[in-house]
Amino acid sequence: MAREYFSQKRILVTGGAGFLGSHLIDRLIAAGHDVLCVDNLFTGAKRNIEHLLSHPRFEFMRHDVCFPLFVEVDAIYNLACPASPVHYQYDPVQTTKVSVHGAINMLGLAKRLRCPILQASTSEVYGDPTQHPQTESYWGNVNPIGLRSCYDEGKRCAETLFFDYHRQHGLEIKVARIFNTYGPRMHPADGRVVSNFIMQALRGEDITIFGEGSQTRSFCYVDDLVDGLIRLMESREGFTGPVNIGNPVEFTIRELAELVVEMTGARSKLVQRPLPSDDPTQRKPDITLARSELGWEPAVALRDGLEKTIAYFRGLLN
Ligand code: NAD
Ligand code: UDP
């Protein structure tokens, strides 16, 4: 009983009303923790957390992390930031602000509380990679002035801040480089490839392949991703990462489109649209470090994850 009491923590999840944050909170609540969800609902939605609103160990606070936050918690997961290219390019200045000012505010909070803090970083720190698959030691190939830079450079600067707080103030940090993740509660209009293709297929619309469709991505199901984040937060003291968290099975975008059409039974045609600028041509994580340090690797195959995701989007349309 006493052990249970002490292993229960008060955990702050910023961006907790978003896609990944809401799944993370479900897992933390199920594990017996007390969760404070901080979100300004820019891309997140109350419907992602509505099943938790009356839970005694859950609390929601509408707040923008670009401003300081004064709360008492034992650990912080910093996820607040729009994640889809359409959303983060909508207000690029705000995207850099949330990445950088948000990180400074949450790091300042962690410093005052002397508590561990995890950063949701991204495979975008590798830009359009010239090394394949990407290992954590690769420094990346990022355009600093392009349309994706607000996100890529914002997240890179956030990583710098995390490591400087670690070196300068001895803060316990954990940096996860998250690769493309999909699943239920993705925003149906966020423009990401999995949500786009499924929504287009379910509506019988054309499937929009940007460019030739030969560019690759590696898709991780949300349950696997959340498992990786929790393992990272609970990893040995001194293990900071950065660590790649993603599924190493690589697909071309055309293969994904064909799979979605087959699985939905849609009559949609595949049509080509111009490739957005700086769109990475290939992406696949090397997860050797996650395997050895966290004992983690994804368990859900793309077909199985897509089945659940398609069912979720079907539910939204009915
Ligand atoms: P999402 O857009 O669904 O969630 C982001 C959440 O942050 C939203 O609820 C949004 O309202 C909130 N938010 C945005 N600006 C805020 C602010 N200023 N103050 C407070 N809250 C704010 O995206 P997601 O896919 O759940 O991504 C979560 C995190 O994981 C992001 O930091 C993203 O960069 C990172 N990430 C995600 C992926 C992926 O494939 N899903 C890949 C790499 C990195
Ligand atoms: N993409 C596509 N059609 C769409 C949406 C995206 O072909 O309707 C492509 C996009 O150009 C990119 C890949 O799918 O090459 C993944 O895009 P997404 O926006 O999901 O994430 P990214 O990995 O680029 O951040």
Coordinates of C-alpha atoms and ligand atoms in Angstrom, one line a residue:
M1 CA 0.0 0.0 0.0
A2 CA 2.7 2.4 1.0
R3 CA 4.7 1.6 -2.1
E4 CA 1.7 2.3 -4.3
Y5 CA 1.3 5.6 -2.6
F6 CA 4.8 6.7 -3.3
S7 CA 4.9 5.4 -6.8
Q8 CA 1.9 7.6 -7.6
K9 CA 3.1 10.8 -9.2
R10 CA 1.7 14.2 -10.2
I11 CA 2.5 14.4 -13.9
L12 CA 2.2 17.5 -16.2
V13 CA 1.5 16.8 -19.8
T14 CA 1.6 19.9 -22.0
G15 CA -0.3 19.5 -25.3
G16 CA -2.3 16.8 -23.5
A17 CA -5.5 17.5 -25.5
G18 CA -3.7 16.6 -28.7
F19 CA -3.4 13.3 -30.5
L20 CA -0.3 11.8 -28.7
G21 CA -0.9 13.7 -25.4
S22 CA -4.4 12.3 -24.9
H23 CA -3.2 8.7 -25.4
L24 CA -0.2 9.3 -23.1
I25 CA -2.6 10.7 -20.4
D26 CA -4.9 7.6 -20.7
R27 CA -1.8 5.4 -20.0
L28 CA -0.6 7.5 -17.1
I29 CA -4.1 7.6 -15.5
A30 CA -4.4 3.9 -15.9
A31 CA -1.1 3.5 -14.2
G32 CA -2.5 5.3 -11.1
H33 CA -0.9 8.7 -11.6
D34 CA -2.4 12.1 -11.1
V35 CA -2.3 14.1 -14.4
L36 CA -2.5 17.8 -15.1
C37 CA -3.2 18.4 -18.8
V38 CA -2.1 21.9 -20.0
D39 CA -3.3 22.9 -23.5
N40 CA -4.4 26.0 -25.3
L41 CA -6.5 23.9 -27.7
F42 CA -4.8 25.3 -30.8
T43 CA -4.8 21.9 -32.6
G44 CA -6.0 19.7 -29.7
A45 CA -9.7 19.2 -28.8
K46 CA -11.7 18.7 -25.7
R47 CA -13.3 15.6 -27.3
N48 CA -9.9 13.9 -27.0
I49 CA -10.0 14.2 -23.2
E50 CA -13.8 14.4 -22.5
H51 CA -13.8 10.8 -21.1
L52 CA -11.3 12.0 -18.5
L53 CA -13.0 15.3 -17.4
S54 CA -14.8 13.7 -14.4
H55 CA -11.9 11.5 -13.4
P56 CA -10.7 12.3 -9.9
R57 CA -7.0 12.1 -10.9
F58 CA -7.3 14.2 -14.0
E59 CA -7.3 18.0 -14.3
F60 CA -7.4 20.2 -17.4
M61 CA -6.0 23.7 -17.6
R62 CA -6.3 25.9 -20.7
H63 CA -3.0 27.7 -20.9
D64 CA -0.5 28.8 -23.6
V65 CA 3.0 27.4 -22.7
C66 CA 4.6 30.5 -24.3
F67 CA 3.7 32.1 -20.9
P68 CA 5.2 31.0 -17.6
L69 CA 3.3 28.3 -15.6
F70 CA 3.4 27.9 -11.8
V71 CA 2.2 24.5 -10.7
E72 CA 3.6 21.7 -8.5
V73 CA 4.3 18.4 -10.2
D74 CA 6.8 15.5 -10.0
A75 CA 7.5 15.1 -13.8
I76 CA 6.8 16.9 -17.0
Y77 CA 6.1 15.6 -20.5
N78 CA 6.5 18.6 -22.9
L79 CA 4.4 17.8 -26.0
A80 CA 2.7 21.2 -26.7
C81 CA 3.4 22.2 -30.3
P82 CA 1.4 21.8 -33.5
A83 CA 2.8 18.7 -35.3
S84 CA 1.3 18.5 -38.8
P85 CA 2.9 20.6 -41.6
V86 CA -0.4 22.2 -42.4
H87 CA -0.9 23.2 -38.7
Y88 CA 2.6 24.3 -38.0
Q89 CA 2.9 26.4 -41.2
Y90 CA -0.4 28.1 -40.5
D91 CA 1.3 30.5 -38.0
P92 CA 5.0 29.8 -38.3
V93 CA 6.1 32.6 -35.9
Q94 CA 3.9 31.1 -33.2
T95 CA 5.4 27.6 -34.0
T96 CA 8.9 28.8 -33.3
K97 CA 7.6 30.6 -30.2
V98 CA 5.9 27.5 -28.8
S99 CA 8.9 25.4 -29.5
V100 CA 11.4 27.8 -27.9
H101 CA 9.5 29.9 -25.4
G102 CA 7.5 26.9 -24.4
A103 CA 10.6 24.9 -23.8
I104 CA 12.2 27.7 -21.8
N105 CA 9.1 28.0 -19.6
M106 CA 8.8 24.3 -19.0
L107 CA 12.5 23.9 -18.4
G108 CA 12.3 26.8 -15.9
L109 CA 9.4 25.0 -14.1
A110 CA 11.4 21.7 -14.0
K111 CA 14.4 23.6 -12.7
R112 CA 12.4 25.1 -9.8
L113 CA 10.8 21.8 -9.0
R114 CA 14.0 19.7 -9.6
C115 CA 11.9 17.2 -11.5
P116 CA 12.6 15.3 -14.7
I117 CA 11.3 16.6 -18.0
L118 CA 10.8 14.9 -21.3
Q119 CA 10.8 16.7 -24.7
A120 CA 8.7 15.5 -27.6
S121 CA 11.3 16.2 -30.3
T122 CA 11.0 15.0 -33.8
S123 CA 12.7 13.2 -36.8
E124 CA 12.4 16.6 -38.5
V125 CA 15.6 17.6 -36.7
Y126 CA 17.3 15.4 -39.4
G127 CA 15.7 17.5 -42.1
D128 CA 16.0 15.9 -45.5
P129 CA 18.5 13.3 -44.3
T130 CA 21.5 12.2 -46.3
Q131 CA 22.1 9.4 -43.9
H132 CA 19.8 6.4 -44.0
P133 CA 18.5 5.1 -41.7
Q134 CA 18.9 7.9 -39.3
T135 CA 20.9 7.4 -36.1
E136 CA 20.9 9.8 -33.2
S137 CA 24.5 10.8 -33.9
Y138 CA 23.5 12.2 -37.3
W139 CA 23.4 16.0 -37.2
G140 CA 20.8 16.4 -40.0
N141 CA 20.3 18.3 -43.2
V142 CA 17.9 21.2 -42.4
N143 CA 17.1 24.2 -44.5
P144 CA 17.1 27.1 -42.0
I145 CA 14.9 29.4 -44.0
G146 CA 12.3 27.2 -45.7
L147 CA 8.6 26.6 -45.0
R148 CA 9.3 23.8 -42.6
S149 CA 12.1 25.6 -40.7
C150 CA 9.8 27.1 -38.1
Y151 CA 9.2 23.6 -36.8
D152 CA 12.5 22.0 -37.6
E153 CA 14.7 24.8 -36.2
G154 CA 12.3 25.4 -33.3
K155 CA 12.6 21.8 -32.3
R156 CA 16.4 21.8 -32.8
C157 CA 16.6 24.9 -30.6
A158 CA 14.5 23.2 -28.0
E159 CA 16.9 20.3 -27.9
T160 CA 19.8 22.7 -27.5
L161 CA 17.9 24.3 -24.5
F162 CA 17.3 20.9 -23.0
F163 CA 20.9 20.0 -23.1
D164 CA 22.1 23.3 -21.8
Y165 CA 19.7 23.1 -18.8
H166 CA 21.1 19.6 -18.3
R167 CA 24.8 20.7 -18.4
Q168 CA 24.3 24.1 -16.7
H169 CA 21.7 23.3 -14.1
G170 CA 22.0 19.5 -13.7
L171 CA 18.4 19.0 -14.8
E172 CA 17.2 15.5 -15.5
I173 CA 16.2 15.6 -19.2
K174 CA 14.9 13.0 -21.6
V175 CA 14.7 13.8 -25.3
A176 CA 12.6 11.6 -27.6
R177 CA 12.9 12.0 -31.4
I178 CA 9.5 10.9 -32.5
F179 CA 9.0 9.6 -36.1
N180 CA 5.7 9.7 -38.0
T181 CA 3.0 8.3 -35.6
Y182 CA -0.6 7.6 -36.5
G183 CA -3.8 6.3 -34.8
P184 CA -7.2 7.2 -33.5
R185 CA -7.7 10.9 -32.4
M186 CA -5.5 12.3 -35.2
H187 CA -7.2 15.4 -36.3
P188 CA -9.2 14.5 -39.5
A189 CA -8.2 17.7 -41.2
D190 CA -4.6 18.0 -40.1
G191 CA -3.3 17.3 -43.5
R192 CA -1.0 14.5 -42.4
V193 CA -0.7 11.6 -44.8
V194 CA -2.4 8.9 -42.9
S195 CA -5.4 11.0 -41.9
N196 CA -5.6 12.5 -45.4
F197 CA -5.6 9.2 -47.2
I198 CA -8.1 7.6 -44.9
M199 CA -10.5 10.5 -44.9
Q200 CA -10.2 10.7 -48.7
A201 CA -10.8 7.0 -49.1
L202 CA -13.8 6.9 -46.8
R203 CA -15.4 9.9 -48.6
G204 CA -14.7 8.3 -52.0
E205 CA -12.5 11.2 -53.0
D206 CA -9.2 11.1 -55.0
I207 CA -6.2 10.1 -52.9
T208 CA -3.6 13.0 -53.2
I209 CA -0.1 11.7 -53.6
F210 CA 2.4 14.6 -53.4
G211 CA 5.1 14.2 -56.0
E212 CA 5.8 10.7 -57.4
G213 CA 4.9 9.0 -54.1
S214 CA 8.4 7.4 -54.0
Q215 CA 9.3 9.4 -50.8
T216 CA 9.3 7.1 -47.8
R217 CA 8.1 7.3 -44.2
S218 CA 8.1 4.7 -41.4
F219 CA 4.8 4.7 -39.5
C220 CA 4.5 4.0 -35.8
Y221 CA 1.2 3.1 -34.1
V222 CA 0.3 5.5 -31.2
D223 CA 0.2 2.7 -28.5
D224 CA 3.8 1.7 -29.4
L225 CA 4.9 5.4 -29.3
V226 CA 3.3 6.1 -25.9
D227 CA 5.0 2.9 -24.5
G228 CA 8.4 4.3 -25.7
L229 CA 7.8 7.7 -24.2
I230 CA 6.9 6.2 -20.8
R231 CA 9.9 3.9 -20.9
L232 CA 12.1 6.8 -21.7
M233 CA 10.7 8.9 -18.8
E234 CA 11.3 5.9 -16.5
S235 CA 14.8 5.1 -17.9
R236 CA 17.9 5.2 -15.7
E237 CA 19.0 8.5 -14.2
G238 CA 21.6 10.1 -16.5
F239 CA 20.1 8.6 -19.7
T240 CA 19.2 11.8 -21.6
G241 CA 18.8 10.6 -25.2
P242 CA 18.2 11.9 -27.8
V243 CA 16.6 8.6 -28.7
N244 CA 14.7 7.7 -31.8
I245 CA 11.2 6.4 -31.1
G246 CA 9.6 5.2 -34.3
N247 CA 8.8 2.1 -36.4
P248 CA 11.7 1.1 -38.6
V249 CA 9.5 -0.5 -41.3
E250 CA 9.7 1.8 -44.2
F251 CA 7.0 2.3 -46.9
T252 CA 6.7 4.6 -49.9
I253 CA 3.8 7.0 -49.8
R254 CA 2.4 5.3 -52.9
E255 CA 2.4 1.9 -51.0
L256 CA 0.6 3.5 -48.1
A257 CA -2.1 4.9 -50.5
E258 CA -2.6 1.5 -52.1
L259 CA -2.9 -0.2 -48.7
V260 CA -5.5 2.4 -47.5
V261 CA -7.5 2.0 -50.7
E262 CA -7.4 -1.8 -50.3
M263 CA -8.3 -1.8 -46.6
T264 CA -11.2 0.7 -46.9
G265 CA -12.5 -0.9 -50.1
A266 CA -12.7 2.6 -51.6
R267 CA -13.0 3.3 -55.3
S268 CA -10.8 6.3 -55.0
K269 CA -8.2 7.1 -57.7
L270 CA -4.6 7.9 -56.8
V271 CA -3.8 11.4 -58.2
Q272 CA -0.6 13.3 -58.1
R273 CA -0.2 16.8 -56.6
P274 CA 3.0 19.0 -56.5
L275 CA 5.5 18.0 -53.9
P276 CA 5.8 20.6 -51.1
S277 CA 9.2 22.3 -50.7
D278 CA 11.8 20.6 -48.5
D279 CA 9.6 17.4 -48.2
P280 CA 12.1 14.8 -46.9
T281 CA 12.7 12.1 -49.6
Q282 CA 13.3 9.3 -47.1
R283 CA 12.9 8.7 -43.4
K284 CA 13.5 5.6 -41.3
P285 CA 14.7 5.5 -37.7
D286 CA 17.6 3.4 -36.5
I287 CA 16.2 2.2 -33.1
T288 CA 19.3 0.4 -31.9
L289 CA 19.6 2.8 -28.9
A290 CA 15.9 2.5 -28.0
R291 CA 16.2 -1.3 -28.1
S292 CA 19.3 -1.4 -25.8
E293 CA 18.5 1.4 -23.4
L294 CA 14.7 1.2 -23.1
G295 CA 14.1 -2.5 -24.2
W296 CA 11.7 -1.0 -26.6
E297 CA 10.6 -1.7 -30.1
P298 CA 7.2 -1.4 -31.8
A299 CA 4.9 -4.3 -31.8
V300 CA 2.0 -3.1 -34.0
A301 CA 2.2 -3.8 -37.8
L302 CA 1.0 -1.0 -40.2
R303 CA -2.0 -3.1 -41.3
D304 CA -3.2 -3.7 -37.7
G305 CA -2.7 -0.1 -36.7
L306 CA -4.5 1.1 -39.9
E307 CA -7.5 -1.1 -39.1
K308 CA -8.1 0.7 -35.8
T309 CA -7.4 4.1 -37.3
I310 CA -9.8 3.5 -40.2
A311 CA -12.5 2.4 -37.7
Y312 CA -12.0 5.6 -35.7
F313 CA -12.3 7.8 -38.8
R314 CA -15.4 5.9 -39.9
G315 CA -16.9 6.6 -36.5
L316 CA -16.3 10.3 -37.0
L317 CA -18.1 10.3 -40.3
N318 CA -21.2 8.3 -39.1
Ligands
NAD1 P1 -1.3 17.6 -31.9 O1 -1.3 18.9 -32.8 O2 -2.4 16.7 -32.0 O3 -1.0 18.0 -30.4 C1 -0.3 19.1 -30.0 C2 -1.0 19.7 -28.8 O4 -0.3 20.9 -28.4 C3 -2.4 20.2 -29.2 O5 -3.4 19.7 -28.2 C4 -2.3 21.7 -29.2 O6 -3.6 22.4 -28.9 C5 -1.3 21.9 -28.1 N1 -0.6 23.2 -28.2 C6 -0.1 23.8 -29.3 N2 0.4 25.0 -29.0 C7 0.3 25.2 -27.7 C8 0.6 26.2 -26.8 N3 1.2 27.3 -27.2 N4 0.3 26.0 -25.5 C9 -0.3 24.9 -25.0 N5 -0.7 23.9 -25.8 C10 -0.4 24.0 -27.2 O7 0.1 16.9 -32.3 P2 0.7 15.5 -31.9 O8 0.8 14.6 -33.0 O9 -0.1 15.0 -30.7 O10 2.1 15.9 -31.4 C11 2.5 16.1 -30.0 C12 4.0 16.4 -29.9 O11 4.7 15.3 -30.5 C13 4.4 17.7 -30.6 O12 5.3 18.3 -29.9 C14 5.0 17.2 -31.9 O13 6.0 18.1 -32.4 C15 5.6 15.8 -31.5 N6 5.7 14.9 -32.6 C16 4.7 14.3 -33.1 C17 4.8 13.4 -34.2 C18 3.7 12.6 -34.8 O14 3.9 11.9 -35.8 N7 2.5 12.7 -34.3 C19 6.1 13.3 -34.8 C20 7.2 14.0 -34.2 C21 7.0 14.8 -33.2
UDP2 N1 1.7 13.4 -48.4 C1 1.0 13.0 -49.5 N2 -0.4 13.3 -49.6 C2 -1.0 14.0 -48.6 C3 -0.4 14.3 -47.5 C4 1.0 14.1 -47.4 O1 1.6 12.5 -50.5 O2 -2.3 14.2 -48.8 C5 3.1 13.1 -48.3 C6 4.0 14.3 -47.9 O3 4.3 15.0 -49.0 C7 5.1 13.6 -47.2 C8 4.5 12.4 -46.6 O4 3.2 12.2 -47.2 O5 6.1 13.1 -48.2 C9 4.3 12.5 -45.1 O6 3.6 13.7 -44.9 P1 3.0 14.2 -43.5 O7 2.4 15.5 -43.6 O8 2.2 13.1 -42.9 O9 4.3 14.3 -42.5 P2 5.9 14.6 -42.7 O10 6.5 13.3 -42.5 O11 6.1 15.2 -44.0 O12 6.1 15.6 -41.6

